[in-house]
Amino acid sequence: MENSKTKSIITAIALSLVLASCKAPMATVIKDEVKENIPQNFNQQEQQDANNNSGTTPWRQFFTDPNLVSLIETALKNNQELLITLQEIEIAKSSVLYKKGKLSPTVAAKLGAGVSKAGRYTSEGAGDATTDIEAGKEMPDPLGNFEGGLMANWEIDIWKKLRTEKESAVAHYLSTVEGKNFVLSNLIEEVADNYYELLALDNQLDIIQQYIKLQERALEISKIQKQAAAATELAVKKFEAELAKSKASEYTIRQEITEKENEINALLGRYPQQIVRTKESFMSTIPQTVYTGIPSQLLSNRPDIKQAELELKSSKLDVEAARKEFYPSLEISATLGLEAFKPSYLVKLPESIAYNLAGELAGPLINKSAIKANFQTADAKQIQSLYEYDKTILNAYLDVANLMSKVKNIDQYYQLKSQETKALDESIDIANQLFRNSRADYLEVLLNQRDALDAKMELVEAKQKQLSTVVDIYKSLGGGWK
């Protein structure tokens, strides 16, 4: 009768736990409109070839300048941001090992010693006083206790909560790997862009130095003409002022070159030193032809999209694990060892052997506010991760679409600037000849020279933008990390 009553109580408790678990809330489900509606092409008027995608080209094949390749190799070894990211991967890897370890039983060894004395007028004290340890040997008072053995504890993963937590940790670990790849892609883009900017500054410095020589010759001519009464002191002063302005611009560019070199050195993780480069071929460099493929390939090529996708997967698993906190948990604990009141009795077997085995099923019934809060936090984070994923996809598509347009427009801009520069160069020669023959005013010469200088400077900037835009679209297509 007693056993039947005990079984009924245990059954009632188990049913209460199961019923309580049935009230676990469900995760919020939001339809991913951005991923499902990604356009078929970047430009609706043009069909892209899915088999041609520059984003899959390894960076060593994409960049052909040996000096730039050398700089990128150094950056990949020494860049501090990249090294920090690598440690984030190690942290995430350790988290996977920790979650995996929770699936296995915990076993520990223990040694203990102690002494206790029970009051004589207690049930324990009265029992000890009338009990013999052995025939003719009374129970010691106070009573010592020496023990040694093994302890084991194991949470049985009956709802696969621990496995879900491990899967979430694995997804987060993989996202950190993709995060590292995105840092690689950004780093290569930054090194290349700064390298082209440095070459542009080198060429602008050459232009300003050529302009200074031109101004010096113009100043000499104006002085000669003044002596011949063919020009005034005003013309001389105007040419002197223009020459001083050009020399000041030269030092400004020199400072920009120093800062740009140090910016590259910072990316390379080293102290300031000269950047090895060849400036002579800069203006004749032809940009790489870039093939975009189709928009859906961004999902597999761009590491930031893959990182966001894995973080979304991890956050969804976190919600699932948080939901399973509402379910009852089953833990088994066991101990096995030797225990006696004196060390010499520990070797008396089997009398000194002690063991314990217990199973415990426990689950929340009331006051679940902490578990509910944890679930709501996890649910909000997975919604947040979905929006982050969608934002990353949308930004990636817009990046490529904008840069495709920029490539075409900058090419046209460069061609027209080339024509402008050529025409102004010719006009300088004509203006100088007319000035020597007193058939043109000094202001005409100055304006022609200034216009030519501005056009040449802008042409160099256009070449730099032309090359940098190709690098940017290569990175936007997911290139640079392979």
Tab-separated table of C-alpha atoms in Angstrom:
chain	number	residue	atom	x	y	z
A	1	MET	CA	0.000	0.000	0.000
A	2	GLU	CA	2.856	2.339	0.922
A	3	ASN	CA	4.719	1.559	-2.330
A	4	SER	CA	1.578	2.255	-4.349
A	5	LYS	CA	1.159	5.638	-2.657
A	6	THR	CA	4.824	6.554	-3.323
A	7	LYS	CA	4.497	5.630	-7.002
A	8	SER	CA	1.373	7.793	-7.290
A	9	ILE	CA	3.208	10.801	-5.831
A	10	ILE	CA	6.169	10.324	-8.206
A	11	THR	CA	3.792	9.974	-11.170
A	12	ALA	CA	1.937	13.150	-10.191
A	13	ILE	CA	5.189	15.098	-9.923
A	14	ALA	CA	6.383	13.826	-13.313
A	15	LEU	CA	3.054	14.748	-14.922
A	16	SER	CA	3.247	18.227	-13.385
A	17	LEU	CA	6.709	18.716	-14.865
A	18	VAL	CA	5.625	17.533	-18.305
A	19	LEU	CA	2.496	19.701	-18.280
A	20	ALA	CA	4.540	22.694	-17.194
A	21	SER	CA	6.937	22.128	-20.102
A	22	CYS	CA	4.048	22.085	-22.570
A	23	LYS	CA	3.513	25.792	-21.820
A	24	ALA	CA	6.905	26.782	-23.247
A	25	PRO	CA	6.522	29.807	-25.580
A	26	MET	CA	7.243	29.625	-29.311
A	27	ALA	CA	9.891	31.616	-31.142
A	28	THR	CA	8.835	34.513	-33.370
A	29	VAL	CA	8.932	33.628	-37.074
A	30	ILE	CA	9.481	36.415	-39.645
A	31	LYS	CA	9.544	35.832	-43.390
A	32	ASP	CA	12.866	36.778	-45.001
A	33	GLU	CA	11.623	39.059	-47.776
A	34	VAL	CA	15.029	40.511	-48.702
A	35	LYS	CA	16.715	37.185	-49.433
A	36	GLU	CA	13.683	35.776	-51.248
A	37	ASN	CA	13.295	38.845	-53.483
A	38	ILE	CA	16.937	39.423	-54.439
A	39	PRO	CA	16.990	40.662	-58.086
A	40	GLN	CA	18.152	38.428	-60.941
A	41	ASN	CA	20.666	41.006	-62.200
A	42	PHE	CA	22.520	44.071	-60.907
A	43	ASN	CA	21.445	46.114	-63.897
A	44	GLN	CA	17.945	45.403	-65.131
A	45	GLN	CA	18.905	46.459	-68.671
A	46	GLU	CA	21.836	44.037	-68.850
A	47	GLN	CA	22.067	40.297	-68.430
A	48	GLN	CA	24.997	39.093	-66.308
A	49	ASP	CA	26.839	35.839	-66.897
A	50	ALA	CA	26.709	33.573	-63.850
A	51	ASN	CA	29.843	31.750	-65.022
A	52	ASN	CA	31.951	34.931	-65.012
A	53	ASN	CA	32.499	36.348	-61.531
A	54	SER	CA	35.653	38.226	-60.564
A	55	GLY	CA	34.790	37.748	-56.886
A	56	THR	CA	36.028	34.157	-57.088
A	57	THR	CA	39.453	35.176	-58.456
A	58	PRO	CA	42.267	34.757	-55.875
A	59	TRP	CA	43.828	38.086	-54.976
A	60	ARG	CA	47.301	37.011	-56.149
A	61	GLN	CA	45.885	36.619	-59.643
A	62	PHE	CA	43.834	39.802	-59.512
A	63	PHE	CA	46.722	42.106	-58.526
A	64	THR	CA	49.677	42.065	-60.912
A	65	ASP	CA	51.901	44.819	-59.454
A	66	PRO	CA	54.706	42.938	-57.580
A	67	ASN	CA	55.221	45.841	-55.159
A	68	LEU	CA	51.540	45.834	-54.220
A	69	VAL	CA	51.524	42.040	-53.847
A	70	SER	CA	54.508	42.292	-51.477
A	71	LEU	CA	52.735	44.925	-49.362
A	72	ILE	CA	49.585	42.793	-49.122
A	73	GLU	CA	51.622	39.744	-48.046
A	74	THR	CA	53.230	41.784	-45.259
A	75	ALA	CA	49.841	43.109	-44.136
A	76	LEU	CA	48.397	39.584	-43.951
A	77	LYS	CA	51.202	38.605	-41.555
A	78	ASN	CA	51.368	41.666	-39.307
A	79	ASN	CA	48.093	43.614	-39.355
A	80	GLN	CA	46.900	44.048	-35.750
A	81	GLU	CA	43.185	44.050	-36.567
A	82	LEU	CA	43.596	40.738	-38.353
A	83	LEU	CA	45.560	39.294	-35.417
A	84	ILE	CA	42.808	40.422	-33.023
A	85	THR	CA	40.227	38.719	-35.222
A	86	LEU	CA	42.229	35.484	-35.138
A	87	GLN	CA	42.004	35.528	-31.334
A	88	GLU	CA	38.232	35.932	-31.578
A	89	ILE	CA	38.238	32.685	-33.554
A	90	GLU	CA	40.195	30.984	-30.770
A	91	ILE	CA	37.717	32.273	-28.181
A	92	ALA	CA	34.802	30.931	-30.218
A	93	LYS	CA	36.599	27.589	-30.648
A	94	SER	CA	37.017	27.309	-26.871
A	95	SER	CA	33.302	27.992	-26.441
A	96	VAL	CA	32.541	25.015	-28.716
A	97	LEU	CA	34.777	22.767	-26.601
A	98	TYR	CA	33.065	24.018	-23.434
A	99	LYS	CA	29.570	23.275	-24.768
A	100	LYS	CA	30.721	19.888	-26.042
A	101	GLY	CA	32.170	19.057	-22.634
A	102	LYS	CA	28.795	19.627	-20.956
A	103	LEU	CA	27.393	16.655	-22.909
A	104	SER	CA	29.727	14.247	-21.086
A	105	PRO	CA	29.666	13.228	-17.416
A	106	THR	CA	31.804	15.182	-14.988
A	107	VAL	CA	34.074	12.929	-12.945
A	108	ALA	CA	36.169	14.202	-10.029
A	109	ALA	CA	38.379	12.627	-7.380
A	110	LYS	CA	38.009	13.638	-3.753
A	111	LEU	CA	39.852	13.167	-0.489
A	112	GLY	CA	38.428	14.317	2.808
A	113	ALA	CA	39.000	14.226	6.546
A	114	GLY	CA	36.881	15.530	9.391
A	115	VAL	CA	35.665	15.073	12.912
A	116	SER	CA	32.228	15.442	14.473
A	117	LYS	CA	30.646	15.134	17.900
A	118	ALA	CA	26.916	14.683	18.326
A	119	GLY	CA	25.166	15.784	21.513
A	120	ARG	CA	24.570	12.899	23.954
A	121	TYR	CA	20.895	13.687	24.243
A	122	THR	CA	20.168	13.527	20.534
A	123	SER	CA	19.029	10.570	18.497
A	124	GLU	CA	22.430	10.388	16.803
A	125	GLY	CA	24.382	10.785	20.082
A	126	ALA	CA	22.248	8.260	21.921
A	127	GLY	CA	22.642	5.799	19.054
A	128	ASP	CA	26.436	6.214	18.953
A	129	ALA	CA	26.680	5.725	22.737
A	130	THR	CA	24.961	2.337	22.554
A	131	THR	CA	26.686	1.099	19.391
A	132	ASP	CA	29.954	-0.826	19.147
A	133	ILE	CA	32.228	-0.365	16.143
A	134	GLU	CA	33.456	-3.911	16.667
A	135	ALA	CA	32.798	-6.406	19.410
A	136	GLY	CA	33.970	-4.794	22.617
A	137	LYS	CA	34.914	-1.474	20.940
A	138	GLU	CA	32.664	1.486	21.594
A	139	MET	CA	31.955	4.187	19.032
A	140	PRO	CA	34.704	6.848	19.320
A	141	ASP	CA	33.685	10.200	20.643
A	142	PRO	CA	34.356	12.561	18.933
A	143	LEU	CA	33.939	10.578	15.704
A	144	GLY	CA	36.513	10.993	12.932
A	145	ASN	CA	35.750	10.569	9.252
A	146	PHE	CA	38.213	9.835	6.441
A	147	GLU	CA	37.139	9.314	2.870
A	148	GLY	CA	38.466	9.076	-0.640
A	149	GLY	CA	36.899	8.149	-3.966
A	150	LEU	CA	35.322	9.288	-7.188
A	151	MET	CA	32.353	11.589	-7.814
A	152	ALA	CA	30.379	11.733	-11.060
A	153	ASN	CA	27.639	14.064	-12.228
A	154	TRP	CA	25.801	13.890	-15.535
A	155	GLU	CA	22.944	15.908	-16.962
A	156	ILE	CA	21.090	13.632	-19.371
A	157	ASP	CA	20.331	15.639	-22.509
A	158	ILE	CA	16.777	14.301	-22.846
A	159	TRP	CA	15.497	17.373	-24.748
A	160	LYS	CA	18.739	17.895	-26.708
A	161	LYS	CA	19.150	21.305	-25.061
A	162	LEU	CA	22.885	20.823	-24.562
A	163	ARG	CA	23.312	19.641	-28.153
A	164	THR	CA	21.448	22.723	-29.349
A	165	GLU	CA	23.760	24.964	-27.311
A	166	LYS	CA	26.756	23.183	-28.841
A	167	GLU	CA	25.373	23.647	-32.378
A	168	SER	CA	24.867	27.347	-31.629
A	169	ALA	CA	28.476	27.634	-30.465
A	170	VAL	CA	29.663	25.880	-33.647
A	171	ALA	CA	27.644	28.296	-35.822
A	172	HIS	CA	29.113	31.258	-33.933
A	173	TYR	CA	32.614	29.817	-34.370
A	174	LEU	CA	32.077	29.482	-38.130
A	175	SER	CA	30.783	33.058	-38.226
A	176	THR	CA	34.043	34.278	-36.644
A	177	VAL	CA	35.952	32.456	-39.391
A	178	GLU	CA	33.870	34.320	-41.990
A	179	GLY	CA	34.454	37.499	-40.001
A	180	LYS	CA	38.181	36.888	-40.364
A	181	ASN	CA	37.717	36.440	-44.114
A	182	PHE	CA	35.836	39.753	-44.272
A	183	VAL	CA	38.677	41.470	-42.399
A	184	LEU	CA	41.092	39.951	-44.935
A	185	SER	CA	39.004	41.272	-47.821
A	186	ASN	CA	38.798	44.763	-46.283
A	187	LEU	CA	42.506	44.787	-45.465
A	188	ILE	CA	43.531	43.923	-49.033
A	189	GLU	CA	41.173	46.600	-50.354
A	190	GLU	CA	42.609	49.221	-47.977
A	191	VAL	CA	46.220	48.390	-48.848
A	192	ALA	CA	45.492	48.520	-52.601
A	193	ASP	CA	43.467	51.760	-52.396
A	194	ASN	CA	46.143	53.505	-50.313
A	195	TYR	CA	48.869	52.215	-52.634
A	196	TYR	CA	47.136	53.738	-55.665
A	197	GLU	CA	46.564	56.987	-53.767
A	198	LEU	CA	50.286	57.089	-52.952
A	199	LEU	CA	51.201	56.577	-56.624
A	200	ALA	CA	48.770	59.349	-57.538
A	201	LEU	CA	50.462	61.706	-55.069
A	202	ASP	CA	53.858	60.798	-56.539
A	203	ASN	CA	52.633	61.729	-60.004
A	204	GLN	CA	51.027	64.933	-58.745
A	205	LEU	CA	54.337	65.869	-57.144
A	206	ASP	CA	56.055	65.388	-60.503
A	207	ILE	CA	53.430	67.570	-62.166
A	208	ILE	CA	53.810	70.380	-59.625
A	209	GLN	CA	57.607	70.254	-60.004
A	210	GLN	CA	57.237	70.518	-63.776
A	211	TYR	CA	54.847	73.417	-63.260
A	212	ILE	CA	57.396	75.138	-60.988
A	213	LYS	CA	60.003	74.913	-63.745
A	214	LEU	CA	57.479	76.330	-66.182
A	215	GLN	CA	56.760	79.209	-63.811
A	216	GLU	CA	60.444	79.890	-63.334
A	217	ARG	CA	60.891	80.213	-67.109
A	218	ALA	CA	57.827	82.440	-67.348
A	219	LEU	CA	59.228	84.645	-64.555
A	220	GLU	CA	62.542	85.004	-66.391
A	221	ILE	CA	60.734	85.970	-69.598
A	222	SER	CA	58.619	88.547	-67.773
A	223	LYS	CA	61.742	90.121	-66.257
A	224	ILE	CA	63.418	90.291	-69.657
A	225	GLN	CA	60.303	91.823	-71.165
A	226	LYS	CA	60.131	94.350	-68.344
A	227	GLN	CA	63.686	95.437	-69.104
A	228	ALA	CA	62.676	95.759	-72.738
A	229	ALA	CA	59.583	97.760	-71.687
A	230	ALA	CA	57.379	95.053	-73.192
A	231	ALA	CA	55.926	94.113	-69.764
A	232	THR	CA	55.321	95.819	-66.420
A	233	GLU	CA	56.393	95.183	-62.843
A	234	LEU	CA	52.871	93.883	-62.207
A	235	ALA	CA	53.450	90.941	-64.573
A	236	VAL	CA	56.714	90.116	-62.797
A	237	LYS	CA	55.024	90.146	-59.375
A	238	LYS	CA	52.144	87.992	-60.634
A	239	PHE	CA	54.558	85.348	-61.903
A	240	GLU	CA	56.555	85.537	-58.630
A	241	ALA	CA	53.375	85.008	-56.617
A	242	GLU	CA	52.330	82.066	-58.795
A	243	LEU	CA	55.777	80.503	-58.387
A	244	ALA	CA	55.620	80.858	-54.574
A	245	LYS	CA	52.139	79.329	-54.548
A	246	SER	CA	53.334	76.338	-56.595
A	247	LYS	CA	56.306	75.754	-54.295
A	248	ALA	CA	53.980	75.845	-51.284
A	249	SER	CA	51.750	73.238	-52.986
A	250	GLU	CA	54.814	71.028	-53.470
A	251	TYR	CA	55.402	70.865	-49.691
A	252	THR	CA	51.725	70.132	-49.084
A	253	ILE	CA	51.926	67.146	-51.430
A	254	ARG	CA	55.174	65.975	-49.827
A	255	GLN	CA	53.421	65.957	-46.434
A	256	GLU	CA	50.491	64.014	-47.896
A	257	ILE	CA	52.946	61.455	-49.308
A	258	THR	CA	54.552	61.013	-45.868
A	259	GLU	CA	51.167	60.549	-44.202
A	260	LYS	CA	49.986	58.124	-46.898
A	261	GLU	CA	53.177	56.048	-46.532
A	262	ASN	CA	52.658	55.876	-42.783
A	263	GLU	CA	49.011	54.951	-43.282
A	264	ILE	CA	50.144	51.977	-45.360
A	265	ASN	CA	52.824	51.120	-42.782
A	266	ALA	CA	50.130	51.102	-40.091
A	267	LEU	CA	48.101	48.619	-42.142
A	268	LEU	CA	51.255	46.525	-42.473
A	269	GLY	CA	51.778	46.612	-38.694
A	270	ARG	CA	55.211	48.212	-38.812
A	271	TYR	CA	57.010	51.445	-37.975
A	272	PRO	CA	57.411	54.164	-40.642
A	273	GLN	CA	59.604	53.247	-43.586
A	274	GLN	CA	59.653	53.949	-47.286
A	275	ILE	CA	57.061	52.166	-49.393
A	276	VAL	CA	58.679	50.501	-52.397
A	277	ARG	CA	56.806	51.468	-55.569
A	278	THR	CA	57.170	52.337	-59.234
A	279	LYS	CA	55.393	55.579	-60.105
A	280	GLU	CA	56.373	55.829	-63.784
A	281	SER	CA	53.849	53.305	-65.098
A	282	PHE	CA	50.931	54.593	-63.012
A	283	MET	CA	49.241	56.685	-65.715
A	284	SER	CA	49.552	53.916	-68.293
A	285	THR	CA	48.112	51.227	-66.011
A	286	ILE	CA	44.978	49.693	-67.504
A	287	PRO	CA	42.356	48.681	-64.886
A	288	GLN	CA	41.304	45.048	-64.655
A	289	THR	CA	38.092	44.055	-66.376
A	290	VAL	CA	35.606	43.056	-63.677
A	291	TYR	CA	32.839	40.485	-64.185
A	292	THR	CA	30.008	40.693	-61.654
A	293	GLY	CA	28.194	37.373	-62.059
A	294	ILE	CA	24.627	37.403	-60.684
A	295	PRO	CA	23.372	38.875	-57.378
A	296	SER	CA	22.540	35.509	-55.759
A	297	GLN	CA	26.253	34.627	-55.895
A	298	LEU	CA	26.878	37.314	-53.276
A	299	LEU	CA	25.289	34.981	-50.708
A	300	SER	CA	28.093	32.462	-51.162
A	301	ASN	CA	30.965	34.786	-52.133
A	302	ARG	CA	30.809	37.626	-49.615
A	303	PRO	CA	32.149	36.644	-46.183
A	304	ASP	CA	30.163	39.356	-44.378
A	305	ILE	CA	26.901	37.886	-45.727
A	306	LYS	CA	27.971	34.370	-44.720
A	307	GLN	CA	28.979	35.694	-41.295
A	308	ALA	CA	25.561	37.331	-40.818
A	309	GLU	CA	23.847	34.135	-41.975
A	310	LEU	CA	25.766	32.009	-39.462
A	311	GLU	CA	25.055	34.493	-36.676
A	312	LEU	CA	21.370	34.233	-37.593
A	313	LYS	CA	21.594	30.437	-37.380
A	314	SER	CA	23.358	30.687	-34.011
A	315	SER	CA	20.741	33.082	-32.622
A	316	LYS	CA	17.891	30.802	-33.754
A	317	LEU	CA	19.551	27.883	-31.961
A	318	ASP	CA	19.919	30.077	-28.863
A	319	VAL	CA	16.146	30.653	-28.917
A	320	GLU	CA	15.565	26.918	-29.173
A	321	ALA	CA	17.912	26.261	-26.248
A	322	ALA	CA	16.245	29.007	-24.189
A	323	ARG	CA	12.832	27.454	-24.915
A	324	LYS	CA	14.051	24.082	-23.616
A	325	GLU	CA	14.883	25.702	-20.277
A	326	PHE	CA	11.140	25.400	-19.576
A	327	TYR	CA	11.447	21.601	-19.776
A	328	PRO	CA	12.422	19.425	-16.790
A	329	SER	CA	16.067	18.365	-16.569
A	330	LEU	CA	17.370	14.953	-15.505
A	331	GLU	CA	20.620	14.731	-13.560
A	332	ILE	CA	22.374	11.595	-12.328
A	333	SER	CA	24.964	11.780	-9.583
A	334	ALA	CA	27.106	8.973	-8.181
A	335	THR	CA	29.957	8.489	-5.724
A	336	LEU	CA	32.171	5.477	-5.107
A	337	GLY	CA	35.015	5.250	-2.602
A	338	LEU	CA	36.243	4.267	0.817
A	339	GLU	CA	35.067	5.766	4.115
A	340	ALA	CA	35.986	5.028	7.752
A	341	PHE	CA	36.439	6.758	11.109
A	342	LYS	CA	40.199	5.874	11.179
A	343	PRO	CA	42.655	5.722	8.243
A	344	SER	CA	43.662	2.168	9.207
A	345	TYR	CA	40.083	0.994	8.671
A	346	LEU	CA	40.002	2.258	5.057
A	347	VAL	CA	41.741	-0.941	3.869
A	348	LYS	CA	39.170	-3.175	5.489
A	349	LEU	CA	37.121	-4.322	2.547
A	350	PRO	CA	34.276	-4.547	1.787
A	351	GLU	CA	33.186	-2.866	5.055
A	352	SER	CA	34.801	0.515	4.182
A	353	ILE	CA	33.314	0.683	0.678
A	354	ALA	CA	30.758	3.482	0.313
A	355	TYR	CA	28.722	4.415	-2.735
A	356	ASN	CA	25.792	6.535	-3.702
A	357	LEU	CA	23.650	6.717	-6.850
A	358	ALA	CA	20.824	9.199	-7.364
A	359	GLY	CA	18.743	10.531	-10.211
A	360	GLU	CA	16.929	13.838	-10.085
A	361	LEU	CA	14.204	15.145	-12.391
A	362	ALA	CA	13.545	18.853	-11.835
A	363	GLY	CA	11.703	21.497	-13.744
A	364	PRO	CA	10.279	24.983	-13.179
A	365	LEU	CA	6.671	25.181	-11.985
A	366	ILE	CA	6.178	28.725	-10.670
A	367	ASN	CA	8.170	31.983	-10.784
A	368	LYS	CA	9.538	31.458	-14.291
A	369	SER	CA	10.272	35.145	-14.835
A	370	ALA	CA	14.032	34.637	-15.206
A	371	ILE	CA	13.572	31.844	-17.756
A	372	LYS	CA	10.946	33.870	-19.619
A	373	ALA	CA	13.234	36.912	-19.695
A	374	ASN	CA	16.089	34.787	-21.037
A	375	PHE	CA	13.818	33.397	-23.764
A	376	GLN	CA	12.505	36.836	-24.716
A	377	THR	CA	16.070	38.161	-24.947
A	378	ALA	CA	17.112	35.273	-27.189
A	379	ASP	CA	13.993	35.732	-29.329
A	380	ALA	CA	14.653	39.458	-29.770
A	381	LYS	CA	18.287	38.753	-30.682
A	382	GLN	CA	17.301	36.281	-33.406
A	383	ILE	CA	14.936	38.882	-34.903
A	384	GLN	CA	17.739	41.418	-34.688
A	385	SER	CA	20.099	38.964	-36.436
A	386	LEU	CA	17.585	38.487	-39.251
A	387	TYR	CA	17.368	42.237	-39.840
A	388	GLU	CA	21.180	42.442	-39.735
A	389	TYR	CA	21.385	39.651	-42.306
A	390	ASP	CA	18.881	41.391	-44.582
A	391	LYS	CA	20.698	44.703	-44.219
A	392	THR	CA	24.002	43.058	-45.158
A	393	ILE	CA	22.485	41.497	-48.299
A	394	LEU	CA	20.848	44.777	-49.339
A	395	ASN	CA	24.011	46.823	-48.774
A	396	ALA	CA	26.087	44.278	-50.695
A	397	TYR	CA	23.745	44.487	-53.695
A	398	LEU	CA	23.725	48.301	-53.611
A	399	ASP	CA	27.541	48.392	-53.313
A	400	VAL	CA	27.969	46.385	-56.497
A	401	ALA	CA	25.241	48.280	-58.385
A	402	ASN	CA	26.745	51.673	-57.441
A	403	LEU	CA	30.299	50.620	-58.277
A	404	MET	CA	29.282	49.143	-61.636
A	405	SER	CA	27.836	52.520	-62.551
A	406	LYS	CA	30.918	54.284	-61.170
A	407	VAL	CA	33.281	52.145	-63.278
A	408	LYS	CA	31.520	53.202	-66.478
A	409	ASN	CA	31.254	56.864	-65.541
A	410	ILE	CA	34.829	57.182	-64.291
A	411	ASP	CA	36.086	55.658	-67.547
A	412	GLN	CA	34.213	58.299	-69.544
A	413	TYR	CA	35.414	61.010	-67.162
A	414	TYR	CA	39.023	59.863	-67.587
A	415	GLN	CA	38.789	59.921	-71.395
A	416	LEU	CA	37.404	63.473	-71.412
A	417	LYS	CA	39.999	64.671	-68.882
A	418	SER	CA	42.708	63.235	-71.132
A	419	GLN	CA	41.352	65.277	-74.038
A	420	GLU	CA	41.161	68.402	-71.863
A	421	THR	CA	44.749	67.967	-70.660
A	422	LYS	CA	46.066	67.500	-74.184
A	423	ALA	CA	44.266	70.620	-75.437
A	424	LEU	CA	45.491	72.754	-72.510
A	425	ASP	CA	49.091	71.557	-72.970
A	426	GLU	CA	48.922	72.761	-76.549
A	427	SER	CA	47.364	76.056	-75.444
A	428	ILE	CA	50.266	76.662	-73.014
A	429	ASP	CA	52.807	76.481	-75.816
A	430	ILE	CA	50.716	78.846	-77.923
A	431	ALA	CA	50.205	81.320	-75.038
A	432	ASN	CA	53.920	81.316	-74.135
A	433	GLN	CA	54.879	81.975	-77.768
A	434	LEU	CA	52.406	84.836	-78.026
A	435	PHE	CA	53.647	86.244	-74.685
A	436	ARG	CA	57.265	86.224	-75.926
A	437	ASN	CA	56.157	88.114	-78.999
A	438	SER	CA	54.098	90.549	-76.877
A	439	ARG	CA	50.925	89.415	-78.555
A	440	ALA	CA	49.347	87.956	-75.396
A	441	ASP	CA	48.818	89.339	-71.910
A	442	TYR	CA	50.572	87.698	-68.925
A	443	LEU	CA	47.146	86.927	-67.433
A	444	GLU	CA	46.348	84.720	-70.414
A	445	VAL	CA	49.574	82.807	-69.825
A	446	LEU	CA	48.835	82.428	-66.102
A	447	LEU	CA	45.268	81.280	-66.641
A	448	ASN	CA	46.326	78.756	-69.271
A	449	GLN	CA	49.030	77.360	-67.008
A	450	ARG	CA	46.672	77.138	-64.019
A	451	ASP	CA	43.990	75.419	-66.071
A	452	ALA	CA	46.527	72.946	-67.408
A	453	LEU	CA	47.836	72.242	-63.909
A	454	ASP	CA	44.334	71.654	-62.539
A	455	ALA	CA	43.459	69.397	-65.468
A	456	LYS	CA	46.604	67.285	-65.020
A	457	MET	CA	45.998	66.968	-61.288
A	458	GLU	CA	42.410	65.928	-61.927
A	459	LEU	CA	43.548	63.449	-64.581
A	460	VAL	CA	45.842	61.778	-62.030
A	461	GLU	CA	42.981	61.660	-59.517
A	462	ALA	CA	40.750	60.148	-62.189
A	463	LYS	CA	43.314	57.409	-62.836
A	464	GLN	CA	43.527	56.701	-59.109
A	465	LYS	CA	39.720	56.530	-58.828
A	466	GLN	CA	39.608	54.303	-61.890
A	467	LEU	CA	41.994	51.794	-60.301
A	468	SER	CA	40.507	52.059	-56.790
A	469	THR	CA	36.952	51.579	-58.068
A	470	VAL	CA	37.976	48.297	-59.679
A	471	VAL	CA	39.503	47.198	-56.350
A	472	ASP	CA	36.343	48.231	-54.499
A	473	ILE	CA	34.028	46.312	-56.827
A	474	TYR	CA	36.321	43.286	-56.590
A	475	LYS	CA	35.956	43.380	-52.809
A	476	SER	CA	32.205	44.026	-53.036
A	477	LEU	CA	31.801	40.886	-55.134
A	478	GLY	CA	33.413	38.883	-52.325
A	479	GLY	CA	36.962	38.892	-53.648
A	480	GLY	CA	40.183	39.304	-51.723
A	481	TRP	CA	40.054	36.641	-49.014
A	482	LYS	CA	40.801	33.511	-51.027
